[in-house]
PDB file of C-alpha atoms in Angstrom:
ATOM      1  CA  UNK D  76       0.000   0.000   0.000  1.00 79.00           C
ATOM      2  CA  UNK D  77       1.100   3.531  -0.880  1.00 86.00           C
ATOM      3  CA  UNK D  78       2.291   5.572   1.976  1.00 91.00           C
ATOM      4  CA  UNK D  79       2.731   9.134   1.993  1.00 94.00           C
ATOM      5  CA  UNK D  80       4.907  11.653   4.252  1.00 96.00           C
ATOM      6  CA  UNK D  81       4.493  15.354   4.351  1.00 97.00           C
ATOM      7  CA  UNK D  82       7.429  17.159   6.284  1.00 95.00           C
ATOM      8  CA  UNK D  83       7.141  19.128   7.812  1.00 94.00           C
ATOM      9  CA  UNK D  84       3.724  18.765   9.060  1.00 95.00           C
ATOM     10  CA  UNK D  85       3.443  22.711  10.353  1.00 96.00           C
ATOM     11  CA  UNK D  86       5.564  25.857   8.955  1.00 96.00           C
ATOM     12  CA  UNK D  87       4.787  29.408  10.496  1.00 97.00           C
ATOM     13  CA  UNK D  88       6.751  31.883   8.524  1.00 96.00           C
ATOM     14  CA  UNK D  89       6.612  35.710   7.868  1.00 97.00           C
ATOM     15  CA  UNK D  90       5.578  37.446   4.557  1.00 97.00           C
ATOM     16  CA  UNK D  91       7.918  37.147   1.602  1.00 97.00           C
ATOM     17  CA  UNK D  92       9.818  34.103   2.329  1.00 97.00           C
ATOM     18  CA  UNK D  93      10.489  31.540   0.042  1.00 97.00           C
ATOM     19  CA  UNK D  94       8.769  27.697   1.120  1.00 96.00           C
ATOM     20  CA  UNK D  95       9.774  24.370   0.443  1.00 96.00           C
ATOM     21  CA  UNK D  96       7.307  21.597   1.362  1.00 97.00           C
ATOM     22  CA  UNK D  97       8.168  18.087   1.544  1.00 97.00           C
ATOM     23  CA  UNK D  98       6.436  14.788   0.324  1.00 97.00           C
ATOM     24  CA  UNK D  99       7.644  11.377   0.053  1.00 97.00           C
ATOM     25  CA  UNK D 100       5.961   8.204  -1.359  1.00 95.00           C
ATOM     26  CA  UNK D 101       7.080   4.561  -0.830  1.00 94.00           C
ATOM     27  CA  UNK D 102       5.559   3.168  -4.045  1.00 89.00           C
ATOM     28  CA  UNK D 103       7.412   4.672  -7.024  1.00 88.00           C
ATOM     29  CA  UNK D 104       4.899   3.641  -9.536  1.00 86.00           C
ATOM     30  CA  UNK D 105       2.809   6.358  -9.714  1.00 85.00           C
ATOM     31  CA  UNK D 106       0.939   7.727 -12.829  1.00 81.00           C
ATOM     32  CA  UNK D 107       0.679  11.272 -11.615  1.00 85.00           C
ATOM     33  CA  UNK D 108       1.168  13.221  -8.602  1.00 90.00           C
ATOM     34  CA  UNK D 109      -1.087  16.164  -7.380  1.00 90.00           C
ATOM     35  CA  UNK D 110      -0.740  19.251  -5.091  1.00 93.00           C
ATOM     36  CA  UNK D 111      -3.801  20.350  -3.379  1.00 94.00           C
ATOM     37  CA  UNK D 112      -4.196  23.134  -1.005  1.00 95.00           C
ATOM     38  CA  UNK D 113      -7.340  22.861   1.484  1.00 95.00           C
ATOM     39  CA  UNK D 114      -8.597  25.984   3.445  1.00 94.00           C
ATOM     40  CA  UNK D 115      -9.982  25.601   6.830  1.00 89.00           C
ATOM     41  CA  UNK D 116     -13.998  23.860   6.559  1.00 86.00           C
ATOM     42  CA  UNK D 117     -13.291  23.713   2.687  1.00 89.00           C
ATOM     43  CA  UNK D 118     -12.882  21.121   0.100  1.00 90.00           C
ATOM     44  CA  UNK D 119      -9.903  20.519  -1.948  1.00 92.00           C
ATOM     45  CA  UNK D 120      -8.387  22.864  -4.512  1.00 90.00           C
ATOM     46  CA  UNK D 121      -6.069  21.347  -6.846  1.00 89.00           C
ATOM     47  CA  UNK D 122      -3.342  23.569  -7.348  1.00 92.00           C
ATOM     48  CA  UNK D 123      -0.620  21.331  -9.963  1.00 91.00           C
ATOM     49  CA  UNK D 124      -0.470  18.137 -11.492  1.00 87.00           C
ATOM     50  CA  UNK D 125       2.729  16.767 -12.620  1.00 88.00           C
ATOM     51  CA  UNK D 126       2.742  13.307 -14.500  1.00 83.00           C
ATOM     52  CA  UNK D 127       5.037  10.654 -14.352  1.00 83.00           C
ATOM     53  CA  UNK D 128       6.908  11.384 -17.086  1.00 84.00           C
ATOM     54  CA  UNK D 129       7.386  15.231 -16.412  1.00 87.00           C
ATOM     55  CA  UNK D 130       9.702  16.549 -13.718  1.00 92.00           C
ATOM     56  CA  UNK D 131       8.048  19.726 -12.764  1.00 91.00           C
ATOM     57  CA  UNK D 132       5.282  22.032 -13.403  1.00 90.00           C
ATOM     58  CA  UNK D 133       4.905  25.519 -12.578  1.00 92.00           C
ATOM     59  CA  UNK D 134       1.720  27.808 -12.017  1.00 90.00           C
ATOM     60  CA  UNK D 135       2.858  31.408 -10.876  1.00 93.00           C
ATOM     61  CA  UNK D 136       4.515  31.331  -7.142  1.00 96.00           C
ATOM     62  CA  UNK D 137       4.197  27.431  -7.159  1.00 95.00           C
ATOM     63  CA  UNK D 138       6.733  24.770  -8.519  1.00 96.00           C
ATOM     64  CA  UNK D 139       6.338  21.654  -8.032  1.00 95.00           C
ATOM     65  CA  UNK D 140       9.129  18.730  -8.991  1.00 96.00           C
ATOM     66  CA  UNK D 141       8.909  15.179  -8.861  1.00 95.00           C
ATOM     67  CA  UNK D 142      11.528  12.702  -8.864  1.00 95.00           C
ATOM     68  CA  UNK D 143       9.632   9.736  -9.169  1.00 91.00           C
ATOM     69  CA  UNK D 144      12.571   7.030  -8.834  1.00 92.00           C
ATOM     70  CA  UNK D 145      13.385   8.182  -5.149  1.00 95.00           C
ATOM     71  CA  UNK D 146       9.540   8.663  -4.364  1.00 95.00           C
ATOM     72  CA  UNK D 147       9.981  12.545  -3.902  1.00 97.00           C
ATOM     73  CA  UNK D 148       7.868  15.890  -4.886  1.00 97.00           C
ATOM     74  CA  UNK D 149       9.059  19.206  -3.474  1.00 97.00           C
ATOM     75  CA  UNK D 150       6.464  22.221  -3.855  1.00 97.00           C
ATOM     76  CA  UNK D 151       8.374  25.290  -3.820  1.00 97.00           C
ATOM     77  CA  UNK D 152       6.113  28.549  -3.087  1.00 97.00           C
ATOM     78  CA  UNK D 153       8.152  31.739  -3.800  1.00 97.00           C
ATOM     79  CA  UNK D 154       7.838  34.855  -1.855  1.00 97.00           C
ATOM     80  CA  UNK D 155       4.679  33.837   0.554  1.00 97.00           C
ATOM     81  CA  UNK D 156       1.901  35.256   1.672  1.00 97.00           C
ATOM     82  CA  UNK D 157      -1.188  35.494   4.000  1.00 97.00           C
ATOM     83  CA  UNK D 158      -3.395  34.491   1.422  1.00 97.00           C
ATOM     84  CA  UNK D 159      -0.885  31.228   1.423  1.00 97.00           C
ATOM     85  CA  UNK D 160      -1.910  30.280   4.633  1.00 97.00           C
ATOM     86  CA  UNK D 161      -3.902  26.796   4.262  1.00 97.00           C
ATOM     87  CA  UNK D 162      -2.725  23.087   4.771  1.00 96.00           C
ATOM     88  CA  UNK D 163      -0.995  21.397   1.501  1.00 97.00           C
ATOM     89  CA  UNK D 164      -1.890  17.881   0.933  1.00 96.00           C
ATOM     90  CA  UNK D 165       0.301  15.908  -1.613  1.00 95.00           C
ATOM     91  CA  UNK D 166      -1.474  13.055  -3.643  1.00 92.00           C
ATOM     92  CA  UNK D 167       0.428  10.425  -6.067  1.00 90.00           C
ATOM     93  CA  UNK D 168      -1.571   8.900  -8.295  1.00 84.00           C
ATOM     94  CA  UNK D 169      -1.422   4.876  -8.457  1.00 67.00           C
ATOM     95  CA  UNK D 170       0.885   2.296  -7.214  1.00 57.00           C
ATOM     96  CA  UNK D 171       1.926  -1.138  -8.164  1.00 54.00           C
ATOM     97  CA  UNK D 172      -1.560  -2.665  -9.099  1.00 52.00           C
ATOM     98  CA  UNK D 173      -3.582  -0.237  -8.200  1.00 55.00           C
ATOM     99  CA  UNK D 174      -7.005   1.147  -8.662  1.00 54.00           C
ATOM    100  CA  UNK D 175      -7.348   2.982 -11.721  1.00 57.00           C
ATOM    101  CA  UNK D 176      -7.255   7.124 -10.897  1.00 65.00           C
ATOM    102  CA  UNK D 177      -7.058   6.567  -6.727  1.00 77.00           C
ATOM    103  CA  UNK D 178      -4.650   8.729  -4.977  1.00 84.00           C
ATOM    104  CA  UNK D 179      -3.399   8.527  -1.778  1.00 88.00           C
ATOM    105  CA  UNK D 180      -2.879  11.314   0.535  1.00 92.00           C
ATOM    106  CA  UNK D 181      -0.728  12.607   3.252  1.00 89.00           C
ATOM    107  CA  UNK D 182      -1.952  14.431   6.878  1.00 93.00           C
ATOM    108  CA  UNK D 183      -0.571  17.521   4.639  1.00 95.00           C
ATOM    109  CA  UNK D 184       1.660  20.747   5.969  1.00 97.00           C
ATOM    110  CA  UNK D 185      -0.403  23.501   7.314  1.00 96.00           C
ATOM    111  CA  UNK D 186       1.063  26.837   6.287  1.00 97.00           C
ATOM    112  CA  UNK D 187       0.742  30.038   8.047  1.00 97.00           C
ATOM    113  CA  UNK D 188       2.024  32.763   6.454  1.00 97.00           C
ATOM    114  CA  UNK D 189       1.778  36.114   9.248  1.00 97.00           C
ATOM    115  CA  UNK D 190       1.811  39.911   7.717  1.00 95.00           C
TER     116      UNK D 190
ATOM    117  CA  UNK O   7     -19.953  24.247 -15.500  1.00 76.00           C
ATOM    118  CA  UNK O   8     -20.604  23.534 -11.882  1.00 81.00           C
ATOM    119  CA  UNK O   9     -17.698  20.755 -11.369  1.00 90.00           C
ATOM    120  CA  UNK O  10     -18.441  18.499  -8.560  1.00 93.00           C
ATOM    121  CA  UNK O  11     -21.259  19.414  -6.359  1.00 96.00           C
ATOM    122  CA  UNK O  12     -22.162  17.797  -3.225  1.00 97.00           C
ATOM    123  CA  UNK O  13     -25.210  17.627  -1.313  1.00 97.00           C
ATOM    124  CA  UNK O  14     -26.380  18.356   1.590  1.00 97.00           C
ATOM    125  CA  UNK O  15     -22.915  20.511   2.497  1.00 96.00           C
ATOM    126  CA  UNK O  16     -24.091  19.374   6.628  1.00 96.00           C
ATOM    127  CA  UNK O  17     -26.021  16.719   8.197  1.00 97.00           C
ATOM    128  CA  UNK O  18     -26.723  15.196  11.651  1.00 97.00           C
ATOM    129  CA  UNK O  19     -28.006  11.892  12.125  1.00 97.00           C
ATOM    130  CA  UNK O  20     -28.929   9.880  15.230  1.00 97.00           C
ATOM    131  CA  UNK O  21     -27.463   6.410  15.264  1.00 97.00           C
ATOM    132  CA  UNK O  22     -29.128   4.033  13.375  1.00 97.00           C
ATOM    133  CA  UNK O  23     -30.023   6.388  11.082  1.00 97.00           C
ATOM    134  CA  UNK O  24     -29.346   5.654   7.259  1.00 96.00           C
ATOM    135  CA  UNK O  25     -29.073   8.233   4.478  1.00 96.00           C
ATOM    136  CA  UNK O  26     -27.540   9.220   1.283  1.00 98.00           C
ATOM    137  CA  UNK O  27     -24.994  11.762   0.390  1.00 98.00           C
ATOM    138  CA  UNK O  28     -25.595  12.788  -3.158  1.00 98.00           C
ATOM    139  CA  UNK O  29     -22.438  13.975  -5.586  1.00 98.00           C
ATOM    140  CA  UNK O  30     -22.721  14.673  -9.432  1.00 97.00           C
ATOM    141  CA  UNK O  31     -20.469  15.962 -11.922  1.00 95.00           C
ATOM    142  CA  UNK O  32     -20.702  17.668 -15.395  1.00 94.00           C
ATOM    143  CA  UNK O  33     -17.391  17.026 -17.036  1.00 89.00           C
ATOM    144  CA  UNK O  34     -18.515  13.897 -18.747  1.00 89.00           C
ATOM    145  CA  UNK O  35     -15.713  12.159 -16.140  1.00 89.00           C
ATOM    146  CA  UNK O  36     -15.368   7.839 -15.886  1.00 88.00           C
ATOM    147  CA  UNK O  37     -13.682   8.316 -13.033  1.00 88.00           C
ATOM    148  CA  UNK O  38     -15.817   8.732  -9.413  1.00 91.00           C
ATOM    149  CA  UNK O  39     -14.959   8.524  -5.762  1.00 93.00           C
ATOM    150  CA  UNK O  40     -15.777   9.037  -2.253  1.00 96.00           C
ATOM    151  CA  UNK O  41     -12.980   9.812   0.601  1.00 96.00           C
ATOM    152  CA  UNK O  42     -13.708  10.646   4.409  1.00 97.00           C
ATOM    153  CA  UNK O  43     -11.286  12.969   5.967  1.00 96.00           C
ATOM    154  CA  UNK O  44     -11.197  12.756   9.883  1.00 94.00           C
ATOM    155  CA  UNK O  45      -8.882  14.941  12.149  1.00 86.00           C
ATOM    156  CA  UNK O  46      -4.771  13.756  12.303  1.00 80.00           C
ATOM    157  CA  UNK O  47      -5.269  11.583   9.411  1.00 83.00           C
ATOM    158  CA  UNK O  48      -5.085  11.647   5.478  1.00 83.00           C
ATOM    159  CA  UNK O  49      -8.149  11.392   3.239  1.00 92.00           C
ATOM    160  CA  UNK O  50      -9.043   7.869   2.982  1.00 93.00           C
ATOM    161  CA  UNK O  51     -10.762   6.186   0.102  1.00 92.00           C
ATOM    162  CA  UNK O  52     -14.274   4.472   0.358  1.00 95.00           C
ATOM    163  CA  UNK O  53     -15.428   3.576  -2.666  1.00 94.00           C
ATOM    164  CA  UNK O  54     -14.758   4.418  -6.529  1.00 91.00           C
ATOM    165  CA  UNK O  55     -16.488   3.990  -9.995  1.00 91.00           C
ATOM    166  CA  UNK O  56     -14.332   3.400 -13.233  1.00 86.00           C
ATOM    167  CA  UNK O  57     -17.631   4.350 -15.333  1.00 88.00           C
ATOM    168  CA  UNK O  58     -21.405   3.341 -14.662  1.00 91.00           C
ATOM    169  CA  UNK O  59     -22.286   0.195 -13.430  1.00 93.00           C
ATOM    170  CA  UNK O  60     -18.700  -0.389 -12.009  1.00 91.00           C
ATOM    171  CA  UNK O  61     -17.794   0.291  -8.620  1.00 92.00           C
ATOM    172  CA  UNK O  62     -15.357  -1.390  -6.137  1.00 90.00           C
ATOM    173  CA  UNK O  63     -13.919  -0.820  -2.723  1.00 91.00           C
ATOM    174  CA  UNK O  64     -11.483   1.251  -1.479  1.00 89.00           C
ATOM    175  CA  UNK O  65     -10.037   1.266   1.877  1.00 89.00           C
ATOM    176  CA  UNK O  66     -12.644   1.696   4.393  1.00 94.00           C
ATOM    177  CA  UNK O  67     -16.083   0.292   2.119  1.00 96.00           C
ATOM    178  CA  UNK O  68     -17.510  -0.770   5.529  1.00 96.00           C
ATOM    179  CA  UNK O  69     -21.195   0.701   6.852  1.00 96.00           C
ATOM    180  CA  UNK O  70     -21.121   2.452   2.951  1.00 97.00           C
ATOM    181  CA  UNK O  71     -22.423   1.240  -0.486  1.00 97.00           C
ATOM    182  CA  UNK O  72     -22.639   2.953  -3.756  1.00 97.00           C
ATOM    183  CA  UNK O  73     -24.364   2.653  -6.791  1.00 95.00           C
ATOM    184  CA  UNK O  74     -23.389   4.310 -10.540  1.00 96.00           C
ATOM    185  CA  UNK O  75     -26.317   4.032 -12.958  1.00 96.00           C
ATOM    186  CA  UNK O  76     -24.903   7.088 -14.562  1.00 96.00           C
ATOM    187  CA  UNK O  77     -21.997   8.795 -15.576  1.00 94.00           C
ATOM    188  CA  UNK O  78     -22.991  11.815 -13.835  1.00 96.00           C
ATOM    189  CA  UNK O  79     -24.089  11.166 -10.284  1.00 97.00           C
ATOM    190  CA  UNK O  80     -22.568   8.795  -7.470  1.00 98.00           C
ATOM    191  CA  UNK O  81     -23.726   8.793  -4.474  1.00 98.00           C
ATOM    192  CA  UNK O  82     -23.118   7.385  -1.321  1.00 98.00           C
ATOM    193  CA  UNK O  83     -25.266   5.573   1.134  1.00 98.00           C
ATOM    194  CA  UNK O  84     -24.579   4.999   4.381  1.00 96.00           C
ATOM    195  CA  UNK O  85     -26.966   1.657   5.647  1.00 92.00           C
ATOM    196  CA  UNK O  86     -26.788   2.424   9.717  1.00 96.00           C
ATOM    197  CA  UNK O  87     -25.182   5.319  10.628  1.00 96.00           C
ATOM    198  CA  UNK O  88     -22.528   4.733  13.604  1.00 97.00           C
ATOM    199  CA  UNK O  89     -20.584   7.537  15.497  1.00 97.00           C
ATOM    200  CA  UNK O  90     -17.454   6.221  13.855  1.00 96.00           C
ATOM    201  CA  UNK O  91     -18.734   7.465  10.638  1.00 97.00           C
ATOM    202  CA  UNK O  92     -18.649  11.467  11.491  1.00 97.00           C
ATOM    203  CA  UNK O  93     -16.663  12.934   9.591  1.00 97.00           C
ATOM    204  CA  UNK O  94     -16.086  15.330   6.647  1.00 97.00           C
ATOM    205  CA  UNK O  95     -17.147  13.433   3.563  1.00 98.00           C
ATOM    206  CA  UNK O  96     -15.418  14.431  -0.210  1.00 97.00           C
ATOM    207  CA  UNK O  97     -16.343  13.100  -3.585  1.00 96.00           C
ATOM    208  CA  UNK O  98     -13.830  13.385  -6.519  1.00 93.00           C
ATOM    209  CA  UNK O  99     -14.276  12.733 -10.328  1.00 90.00           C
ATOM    210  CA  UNK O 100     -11.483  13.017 -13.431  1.00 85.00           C
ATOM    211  CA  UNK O 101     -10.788  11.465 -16.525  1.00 78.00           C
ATOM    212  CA  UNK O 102     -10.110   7.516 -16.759  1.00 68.00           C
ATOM    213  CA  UNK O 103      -6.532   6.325 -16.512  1.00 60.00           C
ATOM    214  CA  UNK O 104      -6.668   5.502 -20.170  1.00 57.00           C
ATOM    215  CA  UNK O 105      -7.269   9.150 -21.294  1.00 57.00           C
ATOM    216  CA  UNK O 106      -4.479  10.457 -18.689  1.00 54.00           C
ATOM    217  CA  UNK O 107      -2.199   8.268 -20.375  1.00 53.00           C
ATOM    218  CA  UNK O 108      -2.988   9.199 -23.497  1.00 50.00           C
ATOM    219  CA  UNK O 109      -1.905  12.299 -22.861  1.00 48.00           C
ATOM    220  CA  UNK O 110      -5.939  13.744 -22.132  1.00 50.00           C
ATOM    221  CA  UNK O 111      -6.098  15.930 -19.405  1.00 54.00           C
ATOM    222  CA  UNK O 112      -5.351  14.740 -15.906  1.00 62.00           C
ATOM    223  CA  UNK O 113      -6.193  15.491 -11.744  1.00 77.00           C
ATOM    224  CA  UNK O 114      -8.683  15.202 -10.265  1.00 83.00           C
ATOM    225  CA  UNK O 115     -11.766  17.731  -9.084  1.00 88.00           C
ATOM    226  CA  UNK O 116     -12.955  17.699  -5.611  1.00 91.00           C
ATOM    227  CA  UNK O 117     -16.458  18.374  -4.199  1.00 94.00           C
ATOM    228  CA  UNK O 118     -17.241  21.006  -1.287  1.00 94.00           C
ATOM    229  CA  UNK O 119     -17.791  18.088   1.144  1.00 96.00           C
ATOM    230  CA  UNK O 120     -20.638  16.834   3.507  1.00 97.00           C
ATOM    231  CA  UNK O 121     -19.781  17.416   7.128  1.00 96.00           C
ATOM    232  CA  UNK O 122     -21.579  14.373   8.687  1.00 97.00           C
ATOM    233  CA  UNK O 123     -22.193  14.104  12.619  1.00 97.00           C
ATOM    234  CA  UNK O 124     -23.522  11.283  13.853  1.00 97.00           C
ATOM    235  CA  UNK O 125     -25.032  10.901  17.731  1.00 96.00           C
TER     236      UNK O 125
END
């Protein structure tokens, strides 16, 4: 079964700074690999998708890189802020025989960013 | 288009109880499936639907069943409702796993949730 890390599991950090959050996956045979962020009472909000084959996809602060062969994705945020705050979950896609389009999660890294 | 949409968004049920969360989708998606997400631990999966009229277990089916008769709706029924079972409830849809690898477009979309309490 697919097991999933998230280090580290809560980062308080003023305005401006530059994040790196952490997830690791013990089953390398993933399909794809998903970055979510979840605001407090909400649902999920998917924020990048990277497939196996890529090694990193980018949507305006965020970068996120996968290195699939060491069961690794790093989501860099550049220059935080408030509106940042929220927890990060981190979702691969698939393991060796698994169900068709389930991911598995991690308990996620909840972010504060403070003014 | 409305994505995934949930109903009702909360609920409270005495034990014993049964009732169905409902969860549809407009993106013409194969792919359906129901997590729980309880406090200290990671979303875990219930049940899923490659496409109507197929659905299978995920990791924690128990006190749940779920029906696909179409592509659009999926919802989730729990038979006797136990306190175990509160929790925040999240239905997901995307593409198959055949049109992700075929280069179609990929992740997956995530309802609002049901919050579910159970006395």
């Amino acid at each position: 079964k697919q097991e999933v890390t998230q280090i580290p599991a809560a980062l308080s950090v003023p305005e401006g700074e530059n994040l790196v959050l952490n997830c690791s996956f013990t089953d390398s045979a993933i399909y794809n690999l998903q970055w979510f962020r979840q605001d407090p009472g909400k649902g999920l909000t998917s924020l990048l998708l990277i497939q196996s084959s890529q090694r990193e996809q980018t949507s305006g602060r965020l970068n996120a890189s996968l290195d699939k062969s060491s069961g690794r994705s790093t989501l860099y945020i550049a220059a935080s802020q408030p509106g940042d705050s929220a927890t990060y979950l981190c979702a691969p896609g698939g393991d060796r025989g698994s169900t068709l389009g389930r991911l598995y999660f991690g308990r996620g890294t909840q972010l504060t960013v403070w003014p | 288009n409305a994505g995934v949409t949930q109903t009702p968004k909360f609920q409270v049920l005495k034990t014993g109880q049964s009732m169905t969360l409902q969860c549809a989708q407009d993106m013409n998606h194969e792919y359906m499936s129901w997590y729980r997400q309880d406090p200290g631990m990671g979303l875990r999966l219930i049940h899923y639907s490659v496409g109507a009229g197929i659905t299978d277990q995920g990791e924690v089916p128990n006190g749940y069943n779920v029906s696909r008769s179409t592509t659009e709706d999926f919802p989730l029924r729990l038979l006797s409702a136990a306190p175990s079972q509160t929790s925040v409830y999240f239905c997901a849809s995307s593409y198959s796993f055949l049109t992700l690898t075929s280069g179609g477009p990929g992740g997956q979309f995530f309802g609002p949730g049901t919050r579910l309490t159970v006395l």
